[in-house]
PDB file of C-alpha atoms in Angstrom:
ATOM      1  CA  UNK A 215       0.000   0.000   0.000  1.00  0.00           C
ATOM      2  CA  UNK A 216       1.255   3.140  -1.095  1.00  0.00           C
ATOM      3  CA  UNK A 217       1.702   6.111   1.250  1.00  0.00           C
ATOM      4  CA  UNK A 218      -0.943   8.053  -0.947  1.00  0.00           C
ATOM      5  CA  UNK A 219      -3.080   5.326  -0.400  1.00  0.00           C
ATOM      6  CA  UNK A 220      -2.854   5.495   3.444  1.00  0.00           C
ATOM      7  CA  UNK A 221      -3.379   8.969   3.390  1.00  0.00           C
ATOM      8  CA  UNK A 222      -6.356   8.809   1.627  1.00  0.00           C
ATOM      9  CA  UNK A 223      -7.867   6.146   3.709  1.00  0.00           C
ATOM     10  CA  UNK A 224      -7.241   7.931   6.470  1.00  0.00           C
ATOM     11  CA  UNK A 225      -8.802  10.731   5.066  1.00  0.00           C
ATOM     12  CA  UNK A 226     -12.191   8.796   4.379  1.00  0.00           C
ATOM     13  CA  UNK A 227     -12.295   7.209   8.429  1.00  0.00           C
ATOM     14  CA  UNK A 228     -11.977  11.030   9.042  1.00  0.00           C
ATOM     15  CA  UNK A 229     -14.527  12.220   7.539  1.00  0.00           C
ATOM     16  CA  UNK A 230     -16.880   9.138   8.573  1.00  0.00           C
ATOM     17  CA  UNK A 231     -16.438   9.723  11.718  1.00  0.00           C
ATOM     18  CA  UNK A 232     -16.969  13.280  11.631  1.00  0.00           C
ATOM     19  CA  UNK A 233     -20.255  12.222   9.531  1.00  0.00           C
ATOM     20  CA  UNK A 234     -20.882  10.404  12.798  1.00  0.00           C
ATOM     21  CA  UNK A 235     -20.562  12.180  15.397  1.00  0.00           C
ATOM     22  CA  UNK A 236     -22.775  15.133  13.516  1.00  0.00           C
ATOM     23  CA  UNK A 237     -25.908  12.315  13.040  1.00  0.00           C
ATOM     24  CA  UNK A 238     -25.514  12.027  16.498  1.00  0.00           C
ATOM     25  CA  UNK A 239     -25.649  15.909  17.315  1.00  0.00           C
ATOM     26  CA  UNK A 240     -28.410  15.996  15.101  1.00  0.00           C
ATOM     27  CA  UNK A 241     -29.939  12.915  16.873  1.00  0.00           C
ATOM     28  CA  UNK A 242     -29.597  15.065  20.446  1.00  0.00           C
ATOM     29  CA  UNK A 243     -31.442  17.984  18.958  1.00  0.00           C
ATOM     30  CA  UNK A 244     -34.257  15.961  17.953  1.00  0.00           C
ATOM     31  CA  UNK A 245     -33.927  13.997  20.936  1.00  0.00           C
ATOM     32  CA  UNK A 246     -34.314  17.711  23.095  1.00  0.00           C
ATOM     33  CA  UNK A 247     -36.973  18.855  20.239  1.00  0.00           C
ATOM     34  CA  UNK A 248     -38.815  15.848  21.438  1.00  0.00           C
ATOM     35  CA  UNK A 249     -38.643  16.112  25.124  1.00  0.00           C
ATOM     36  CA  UNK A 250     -40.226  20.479  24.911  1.00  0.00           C
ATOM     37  CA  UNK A 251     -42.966  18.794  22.419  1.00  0.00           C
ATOM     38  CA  UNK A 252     -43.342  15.747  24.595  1.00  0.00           C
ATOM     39  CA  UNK A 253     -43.493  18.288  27.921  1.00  0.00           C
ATOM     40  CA  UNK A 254     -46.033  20.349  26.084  1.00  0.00           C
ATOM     41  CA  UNK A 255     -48.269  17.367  25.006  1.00  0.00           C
ATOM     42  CA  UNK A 256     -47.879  18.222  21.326  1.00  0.00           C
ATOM     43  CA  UNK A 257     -47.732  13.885  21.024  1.00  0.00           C
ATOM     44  CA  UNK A 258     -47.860  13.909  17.334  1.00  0.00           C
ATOM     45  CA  UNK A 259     -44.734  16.525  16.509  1.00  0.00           C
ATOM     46  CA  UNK A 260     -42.922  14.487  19.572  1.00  0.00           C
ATOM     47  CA  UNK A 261     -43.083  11.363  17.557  1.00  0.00           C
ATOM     48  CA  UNK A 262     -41.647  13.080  14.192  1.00  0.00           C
ATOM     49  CA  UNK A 263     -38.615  14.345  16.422  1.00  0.00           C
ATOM     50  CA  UNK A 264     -38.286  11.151  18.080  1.00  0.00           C
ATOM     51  CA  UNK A 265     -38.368   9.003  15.326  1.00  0.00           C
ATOM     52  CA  UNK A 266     -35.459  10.880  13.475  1.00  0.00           C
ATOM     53  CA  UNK A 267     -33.448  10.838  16.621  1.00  0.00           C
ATOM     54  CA  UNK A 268     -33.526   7.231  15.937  1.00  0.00           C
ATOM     55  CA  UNK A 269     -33.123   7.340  12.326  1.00  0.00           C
ATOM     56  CA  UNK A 270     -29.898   9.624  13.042  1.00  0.00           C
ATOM     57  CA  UNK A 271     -28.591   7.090  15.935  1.00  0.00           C
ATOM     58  CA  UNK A 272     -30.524   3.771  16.456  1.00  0.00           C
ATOM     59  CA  UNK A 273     -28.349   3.414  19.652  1.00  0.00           C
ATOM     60  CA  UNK A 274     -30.092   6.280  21.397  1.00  0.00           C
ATOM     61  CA  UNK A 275     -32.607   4.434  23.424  1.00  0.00           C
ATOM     62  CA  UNK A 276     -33.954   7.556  25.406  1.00  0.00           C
ATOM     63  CA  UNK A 277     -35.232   8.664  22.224  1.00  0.00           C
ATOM     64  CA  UNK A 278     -37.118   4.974  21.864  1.00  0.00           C
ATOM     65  CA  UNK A 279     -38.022   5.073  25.111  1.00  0.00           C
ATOM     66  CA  UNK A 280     -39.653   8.678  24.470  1.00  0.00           C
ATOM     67  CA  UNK A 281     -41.107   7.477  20.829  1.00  0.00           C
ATOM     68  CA  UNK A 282     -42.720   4.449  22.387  1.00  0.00           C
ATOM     69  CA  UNK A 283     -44.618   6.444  25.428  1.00  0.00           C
ATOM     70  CA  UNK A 284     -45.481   9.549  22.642  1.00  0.00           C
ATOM     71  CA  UNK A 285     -47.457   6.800  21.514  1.00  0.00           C
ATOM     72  CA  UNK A 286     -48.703   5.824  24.361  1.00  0.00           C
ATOM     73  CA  UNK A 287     -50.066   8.988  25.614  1.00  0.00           C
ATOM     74  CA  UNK A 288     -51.842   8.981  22.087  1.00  0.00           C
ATOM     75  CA  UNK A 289     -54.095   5.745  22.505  1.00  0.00           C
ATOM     76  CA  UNK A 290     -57.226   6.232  24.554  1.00  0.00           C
ATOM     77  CA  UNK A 291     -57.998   3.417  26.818  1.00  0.00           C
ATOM     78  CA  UNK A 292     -61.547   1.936  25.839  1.00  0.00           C
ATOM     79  CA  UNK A 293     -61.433   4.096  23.321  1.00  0.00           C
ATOM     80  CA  UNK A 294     -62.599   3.219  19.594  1.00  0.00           C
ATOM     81  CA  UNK A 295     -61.507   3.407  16.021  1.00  0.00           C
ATOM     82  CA  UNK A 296     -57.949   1.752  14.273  1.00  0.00           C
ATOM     83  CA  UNK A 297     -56.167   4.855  15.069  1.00  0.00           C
ATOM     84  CA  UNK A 298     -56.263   4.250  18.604  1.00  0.00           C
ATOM     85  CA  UNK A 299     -55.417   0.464  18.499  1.00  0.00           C
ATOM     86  CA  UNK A 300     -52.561   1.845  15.836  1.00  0.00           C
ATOM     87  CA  UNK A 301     -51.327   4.230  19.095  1.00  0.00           C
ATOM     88  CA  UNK A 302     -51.111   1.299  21.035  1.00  0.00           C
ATOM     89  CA  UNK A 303     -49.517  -1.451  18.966  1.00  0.00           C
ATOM     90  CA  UNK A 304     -46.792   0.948  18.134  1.00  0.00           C
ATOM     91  CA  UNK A 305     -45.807   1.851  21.352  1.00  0.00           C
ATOM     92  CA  UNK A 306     -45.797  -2.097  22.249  1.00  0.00           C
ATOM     93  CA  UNK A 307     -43.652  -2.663  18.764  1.00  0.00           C
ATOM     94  CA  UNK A 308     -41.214   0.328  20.117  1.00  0.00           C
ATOM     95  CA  UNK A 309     -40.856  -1.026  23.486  1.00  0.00           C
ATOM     96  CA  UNK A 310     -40.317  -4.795  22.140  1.00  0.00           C
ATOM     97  CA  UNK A 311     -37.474  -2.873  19.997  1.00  0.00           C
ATOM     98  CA  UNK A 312     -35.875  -1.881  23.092  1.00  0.00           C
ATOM     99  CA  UNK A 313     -36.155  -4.792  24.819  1.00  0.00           C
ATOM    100  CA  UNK A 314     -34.348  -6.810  21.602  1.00  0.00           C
ATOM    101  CA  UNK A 315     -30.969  -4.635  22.169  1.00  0.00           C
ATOM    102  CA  UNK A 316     -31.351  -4.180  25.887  1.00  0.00           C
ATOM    103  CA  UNK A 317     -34.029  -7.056  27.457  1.00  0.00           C
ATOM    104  CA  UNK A 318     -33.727  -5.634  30.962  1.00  0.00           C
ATOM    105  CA  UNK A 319     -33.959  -2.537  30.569  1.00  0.00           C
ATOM    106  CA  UNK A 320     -37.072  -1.577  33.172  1.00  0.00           C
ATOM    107  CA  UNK A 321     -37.991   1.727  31.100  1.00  0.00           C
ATOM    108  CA  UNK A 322     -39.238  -0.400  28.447  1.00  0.00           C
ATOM    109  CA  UNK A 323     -40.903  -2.930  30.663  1.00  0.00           C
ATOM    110  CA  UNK A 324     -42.800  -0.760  32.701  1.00  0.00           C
ATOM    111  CA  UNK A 325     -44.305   1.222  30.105  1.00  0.00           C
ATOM    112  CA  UNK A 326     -45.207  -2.638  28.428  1.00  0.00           C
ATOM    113  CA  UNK A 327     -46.958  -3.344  31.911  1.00  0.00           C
ATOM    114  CA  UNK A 328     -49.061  -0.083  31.707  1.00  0.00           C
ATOM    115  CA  UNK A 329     -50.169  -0.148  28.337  1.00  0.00           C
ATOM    116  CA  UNK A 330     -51.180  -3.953  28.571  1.00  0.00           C
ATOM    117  CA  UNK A 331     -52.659  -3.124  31.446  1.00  0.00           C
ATOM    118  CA  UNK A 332     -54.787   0.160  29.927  1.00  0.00           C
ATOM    119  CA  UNK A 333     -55.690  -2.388  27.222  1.00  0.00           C
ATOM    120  CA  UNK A 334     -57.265  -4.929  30.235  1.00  0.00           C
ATOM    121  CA  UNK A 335     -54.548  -7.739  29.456  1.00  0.00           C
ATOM    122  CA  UNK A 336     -53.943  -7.964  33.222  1.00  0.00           C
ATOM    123  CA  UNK A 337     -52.029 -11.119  32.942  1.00  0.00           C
ATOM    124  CA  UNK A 338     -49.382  -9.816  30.465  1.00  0.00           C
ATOM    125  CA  UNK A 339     -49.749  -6.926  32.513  1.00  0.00           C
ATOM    126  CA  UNK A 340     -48.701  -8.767  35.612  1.00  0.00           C
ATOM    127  CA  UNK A 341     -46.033 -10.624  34.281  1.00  0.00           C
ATOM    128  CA  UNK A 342     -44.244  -7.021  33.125  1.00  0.00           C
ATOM    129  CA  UNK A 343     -44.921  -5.641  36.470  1.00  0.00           C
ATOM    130  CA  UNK A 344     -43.000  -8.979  38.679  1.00  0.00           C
ATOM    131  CA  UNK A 345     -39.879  -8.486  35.750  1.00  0.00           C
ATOM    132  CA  UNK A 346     -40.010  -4.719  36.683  1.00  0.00           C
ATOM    133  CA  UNK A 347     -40.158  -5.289  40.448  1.00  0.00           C
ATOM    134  CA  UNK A 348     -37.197  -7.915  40.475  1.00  0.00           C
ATOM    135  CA  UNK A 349     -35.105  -5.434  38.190  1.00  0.00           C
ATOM    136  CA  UNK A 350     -35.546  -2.474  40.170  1.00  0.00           C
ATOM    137  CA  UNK A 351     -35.822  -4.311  43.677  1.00  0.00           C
ATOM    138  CA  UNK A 352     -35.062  -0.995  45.041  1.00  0.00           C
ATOM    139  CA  UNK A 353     -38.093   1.215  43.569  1.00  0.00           C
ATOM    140  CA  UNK A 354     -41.144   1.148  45.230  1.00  0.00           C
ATOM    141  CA  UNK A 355     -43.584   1.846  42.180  1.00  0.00           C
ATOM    142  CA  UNK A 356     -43.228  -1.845  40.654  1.00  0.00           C
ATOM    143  CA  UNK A 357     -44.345  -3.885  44.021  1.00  0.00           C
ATOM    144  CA  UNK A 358     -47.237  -1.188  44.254  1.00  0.00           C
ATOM    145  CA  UNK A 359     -48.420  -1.864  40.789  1.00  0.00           C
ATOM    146  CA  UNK A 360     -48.640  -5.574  41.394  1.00  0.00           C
ATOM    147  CA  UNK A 361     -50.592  -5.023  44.361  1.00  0.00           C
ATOM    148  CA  UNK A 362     -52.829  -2.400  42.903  1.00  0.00           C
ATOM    149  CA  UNK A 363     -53.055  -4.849  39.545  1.00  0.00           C
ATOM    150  CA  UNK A 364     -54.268  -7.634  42.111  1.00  0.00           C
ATOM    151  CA  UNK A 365     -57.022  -5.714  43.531  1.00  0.00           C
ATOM    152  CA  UNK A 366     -58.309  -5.061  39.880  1.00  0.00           C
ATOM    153  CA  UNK A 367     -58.325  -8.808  38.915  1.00  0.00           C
ATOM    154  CA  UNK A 368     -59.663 -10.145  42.064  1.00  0.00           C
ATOM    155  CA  UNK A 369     -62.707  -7.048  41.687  1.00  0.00           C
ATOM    156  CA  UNK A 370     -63.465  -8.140  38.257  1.00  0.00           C
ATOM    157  CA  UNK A 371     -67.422 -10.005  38.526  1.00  0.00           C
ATOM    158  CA  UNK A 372     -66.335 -11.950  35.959  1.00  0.00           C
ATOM    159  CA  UNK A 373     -63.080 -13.372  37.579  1.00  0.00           C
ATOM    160  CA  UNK A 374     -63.077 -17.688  36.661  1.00  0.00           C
ATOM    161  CA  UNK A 375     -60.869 -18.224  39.413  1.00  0.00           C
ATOM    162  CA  UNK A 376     -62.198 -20.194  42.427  1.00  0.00           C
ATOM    163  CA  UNK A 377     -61.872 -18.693  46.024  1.00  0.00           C
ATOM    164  CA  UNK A 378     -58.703 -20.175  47.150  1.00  0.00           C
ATOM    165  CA  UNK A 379     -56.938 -19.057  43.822  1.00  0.00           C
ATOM    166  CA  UNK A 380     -58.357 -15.213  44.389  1.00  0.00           C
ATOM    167  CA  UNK A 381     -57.166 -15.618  47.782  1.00  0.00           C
ATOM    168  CA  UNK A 382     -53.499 -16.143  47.170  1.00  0.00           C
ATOM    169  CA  UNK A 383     -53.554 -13.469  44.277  1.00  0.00           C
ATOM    170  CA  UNK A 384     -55.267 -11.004  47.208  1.00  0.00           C
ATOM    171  CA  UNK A 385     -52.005 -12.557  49.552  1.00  0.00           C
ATOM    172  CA  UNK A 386     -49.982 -11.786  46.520  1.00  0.00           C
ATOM    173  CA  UNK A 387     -50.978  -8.473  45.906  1.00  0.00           C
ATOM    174  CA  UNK A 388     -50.398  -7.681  50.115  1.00  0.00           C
ATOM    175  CA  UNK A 389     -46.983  -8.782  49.838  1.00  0.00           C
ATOM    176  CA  UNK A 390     -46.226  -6.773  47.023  1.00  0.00           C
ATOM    177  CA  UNK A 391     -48.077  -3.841  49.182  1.00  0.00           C
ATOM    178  CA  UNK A 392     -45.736  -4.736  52.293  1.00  0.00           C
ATOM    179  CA  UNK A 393     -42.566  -4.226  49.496  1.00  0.00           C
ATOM    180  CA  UNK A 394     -43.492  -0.819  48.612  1.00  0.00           C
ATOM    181  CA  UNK A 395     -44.144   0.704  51.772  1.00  0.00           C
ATOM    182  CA  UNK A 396     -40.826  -0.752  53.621  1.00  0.00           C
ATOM    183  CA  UNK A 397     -39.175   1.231  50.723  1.00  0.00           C
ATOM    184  CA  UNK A 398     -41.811   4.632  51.033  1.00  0.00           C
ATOM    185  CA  UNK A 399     -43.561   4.632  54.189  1.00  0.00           C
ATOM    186  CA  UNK A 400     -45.714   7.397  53.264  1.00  0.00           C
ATOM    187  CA  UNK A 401     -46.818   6.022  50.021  1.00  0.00           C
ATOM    188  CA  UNK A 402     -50.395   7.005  50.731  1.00  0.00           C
ATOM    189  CA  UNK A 403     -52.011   4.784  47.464  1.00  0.00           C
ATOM    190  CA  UNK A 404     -50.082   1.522  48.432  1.00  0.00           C
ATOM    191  CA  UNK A 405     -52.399   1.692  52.230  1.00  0.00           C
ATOM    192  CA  UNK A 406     -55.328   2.628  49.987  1.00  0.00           C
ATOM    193  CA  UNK A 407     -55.025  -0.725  47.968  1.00  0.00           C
ATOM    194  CA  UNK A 408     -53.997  -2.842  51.396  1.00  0.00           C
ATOM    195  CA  UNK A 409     -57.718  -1.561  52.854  1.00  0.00           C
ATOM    196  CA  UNK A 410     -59.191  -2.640  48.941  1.00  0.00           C
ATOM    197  CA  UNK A 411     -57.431  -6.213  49.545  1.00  0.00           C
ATOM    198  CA  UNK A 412     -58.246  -6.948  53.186  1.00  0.00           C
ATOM    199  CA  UNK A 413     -61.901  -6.023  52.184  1.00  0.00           C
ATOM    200  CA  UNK A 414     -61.707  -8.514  49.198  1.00  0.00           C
ATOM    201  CA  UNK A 415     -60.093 -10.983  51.247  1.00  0.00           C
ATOM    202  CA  UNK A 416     -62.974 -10.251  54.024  1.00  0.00           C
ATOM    203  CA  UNK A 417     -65.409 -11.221  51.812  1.00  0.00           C
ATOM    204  CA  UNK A 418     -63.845 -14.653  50.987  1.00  0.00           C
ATOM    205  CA  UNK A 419     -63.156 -16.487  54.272  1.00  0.00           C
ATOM    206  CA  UNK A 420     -66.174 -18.129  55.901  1.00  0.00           C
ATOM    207  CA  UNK A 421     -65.226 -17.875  59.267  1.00  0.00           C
ATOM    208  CA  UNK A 422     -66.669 -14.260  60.959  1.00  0.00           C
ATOM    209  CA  UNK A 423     -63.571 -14.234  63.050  1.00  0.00           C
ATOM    210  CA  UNK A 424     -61.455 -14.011  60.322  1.00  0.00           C
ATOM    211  CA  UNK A 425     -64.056 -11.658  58.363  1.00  0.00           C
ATOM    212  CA  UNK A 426     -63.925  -9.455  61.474  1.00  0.00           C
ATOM    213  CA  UNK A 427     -60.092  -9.287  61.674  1.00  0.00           C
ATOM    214  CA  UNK A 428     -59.598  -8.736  57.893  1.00  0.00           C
ATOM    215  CA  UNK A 429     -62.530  -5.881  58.096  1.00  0.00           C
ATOM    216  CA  UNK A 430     -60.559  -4.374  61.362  1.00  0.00           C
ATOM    217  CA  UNK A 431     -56.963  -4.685  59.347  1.00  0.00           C
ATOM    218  CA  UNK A 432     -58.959  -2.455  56.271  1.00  0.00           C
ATOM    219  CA  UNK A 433     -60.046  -0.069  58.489  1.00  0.00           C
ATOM    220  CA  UNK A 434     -56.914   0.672  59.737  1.00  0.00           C
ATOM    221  CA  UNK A 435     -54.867   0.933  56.594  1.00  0.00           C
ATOM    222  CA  UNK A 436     -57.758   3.245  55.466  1.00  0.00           C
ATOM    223  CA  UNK A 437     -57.094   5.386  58.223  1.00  0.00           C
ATOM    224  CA  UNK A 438     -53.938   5.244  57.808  1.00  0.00           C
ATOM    225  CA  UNK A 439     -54.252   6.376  54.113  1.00  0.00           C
ATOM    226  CA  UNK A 440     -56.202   9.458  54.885  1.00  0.00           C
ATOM    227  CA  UNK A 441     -54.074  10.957  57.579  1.00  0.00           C
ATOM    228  CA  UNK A 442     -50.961  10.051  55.296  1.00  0.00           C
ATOM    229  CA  UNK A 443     -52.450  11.484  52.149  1.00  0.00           C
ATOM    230  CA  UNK A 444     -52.773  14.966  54.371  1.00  0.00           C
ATOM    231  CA  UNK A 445     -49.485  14.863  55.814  1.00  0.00           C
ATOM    232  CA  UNK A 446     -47.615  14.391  51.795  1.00  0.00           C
ATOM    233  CA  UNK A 447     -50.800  17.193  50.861  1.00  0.00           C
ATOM    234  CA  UNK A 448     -49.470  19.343  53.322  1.00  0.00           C
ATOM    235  CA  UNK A 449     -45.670  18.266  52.632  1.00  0.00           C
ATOM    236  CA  UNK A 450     -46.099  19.483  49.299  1.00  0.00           C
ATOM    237  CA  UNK A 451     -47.712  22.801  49.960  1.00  0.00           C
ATOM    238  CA  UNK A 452     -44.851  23.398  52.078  1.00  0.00           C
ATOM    239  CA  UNK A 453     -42.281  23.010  49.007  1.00  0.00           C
ATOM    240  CA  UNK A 454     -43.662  24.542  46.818  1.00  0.00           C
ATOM    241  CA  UNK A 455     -44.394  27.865  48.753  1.00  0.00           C
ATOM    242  CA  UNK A 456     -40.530  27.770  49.664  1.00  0.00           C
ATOM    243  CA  UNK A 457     -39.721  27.400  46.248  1.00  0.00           C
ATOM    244  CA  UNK A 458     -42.079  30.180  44.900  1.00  0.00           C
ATOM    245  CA  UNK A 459     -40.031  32.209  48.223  1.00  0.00           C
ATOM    246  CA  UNK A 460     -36.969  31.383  46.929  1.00  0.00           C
ATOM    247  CA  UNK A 461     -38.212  32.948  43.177  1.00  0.00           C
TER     248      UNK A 461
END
């Protein structure tokens, strides 16, 4: 190889990796484009920023993260027509993507939990939520959502499961309950859902002693609930009138 040839090689890994590095600027700026739409609601121009951010650089997986839950936000739960199921499937596809390069990563599995969940496939639903909770031991959010997902199944009229299987999902769903709140004491909606579950669970047992104590155990966690929910109400005031002092 001739020194002219080296030098021109050299040249041409220059300038691709100066072709590079400017997708990727490019790919930030749509990425940040995103994020103001995204912030502002304006779903549909989110999507067209996000979706060249990944064009530009397919390894920028905030910007597939952000793509997937732009589409998200866009499908109505319930809601009617093939645009809406369209919303839904994408954000599903988009997630799956991110899960093919990076299978744990919990950004992508939590939103698949919520959207299956918004679309009432609670078992899918579940199964994200345990992945999410065993990945992120540490978060309280994930063991709250299984225990708030358990309440839902074990409500539904139209449940097939027999009383002993309802029963351990209720158990389940307590655990999960127990999880959060060693992490956030003061999460307020994780008592709400253990008064839901010990009422559920009342209503299953045949013996009144045990009815009585599960009723009792409800009580208290509602109680509970309402004097935490003022205490984080009154918590936040708190902030934000020092903030707006410190303006």
């Amino acid at each position: 190889m001739t020194r002219h040839t080296k030098l021109a090689l050299a040249f041409l890994a220059i300038l691709a990796l100066s072709a590079t590095s400017c997708a990727k600027l490019q790919a930030r700026d749509n990425l940040n484009k995103g994020v103001r739409a995204f912030r502002d609601a304006h779903y549909e121009n989110a999507v067209n920023y996000f979706k060249q951010a990944v064009e530009l650089d397919p390894d920028l997986t905030t910007a597939e993260i952000y793509l997937a839950n732009a589409y998200m936000q866009q499908f109505i739960p319930d809601g009617r027509g093939e645009d809406n199921q369209k919303y839904a499937q994408m954000a599903i596809q988009t997630f799956e993507d991110v899960l093919k390069k990076d299978p744990n990563n919990v950004n992508a599995i939590g939103g698949l939990a919520s959207i299956n969940q918004n679309m009432h496939e609670l078992q899918k639903a579940h199964d994200y939520y345990m992945k999410y909770a065993q990945l992120d031991s540490m978060n309280a959010v994930p063991f709250y959502a299984i225990g708030s997902l358990d309440w839902i199944i074990v409500y539904d009229k139209n449940n097939p499961q027999s009383k002993e299987e309802q029963i351990k999902v209720i158990d389940e769903g307590l655990a999960n309950l127990d999880k959060a709140l060693a992490l956030n004491p003061e999460y307020d909606d994780a008592m709400t859902y253990k008064n839901l579950l010990y009422r559920q669970k009342a209503e299953r047992v045949d013996d009144e002693a045990d009815k009585k104590n599960f009723l009792a155990q409800a009580d208290e966690w509602f109680n509970k609930s309402l004097e935490t929910r003022k205490k984080n109400a009154e918590k936040k005031k708190g902030a934000a009138v020092g903030s707006d002092a410190g303006k």
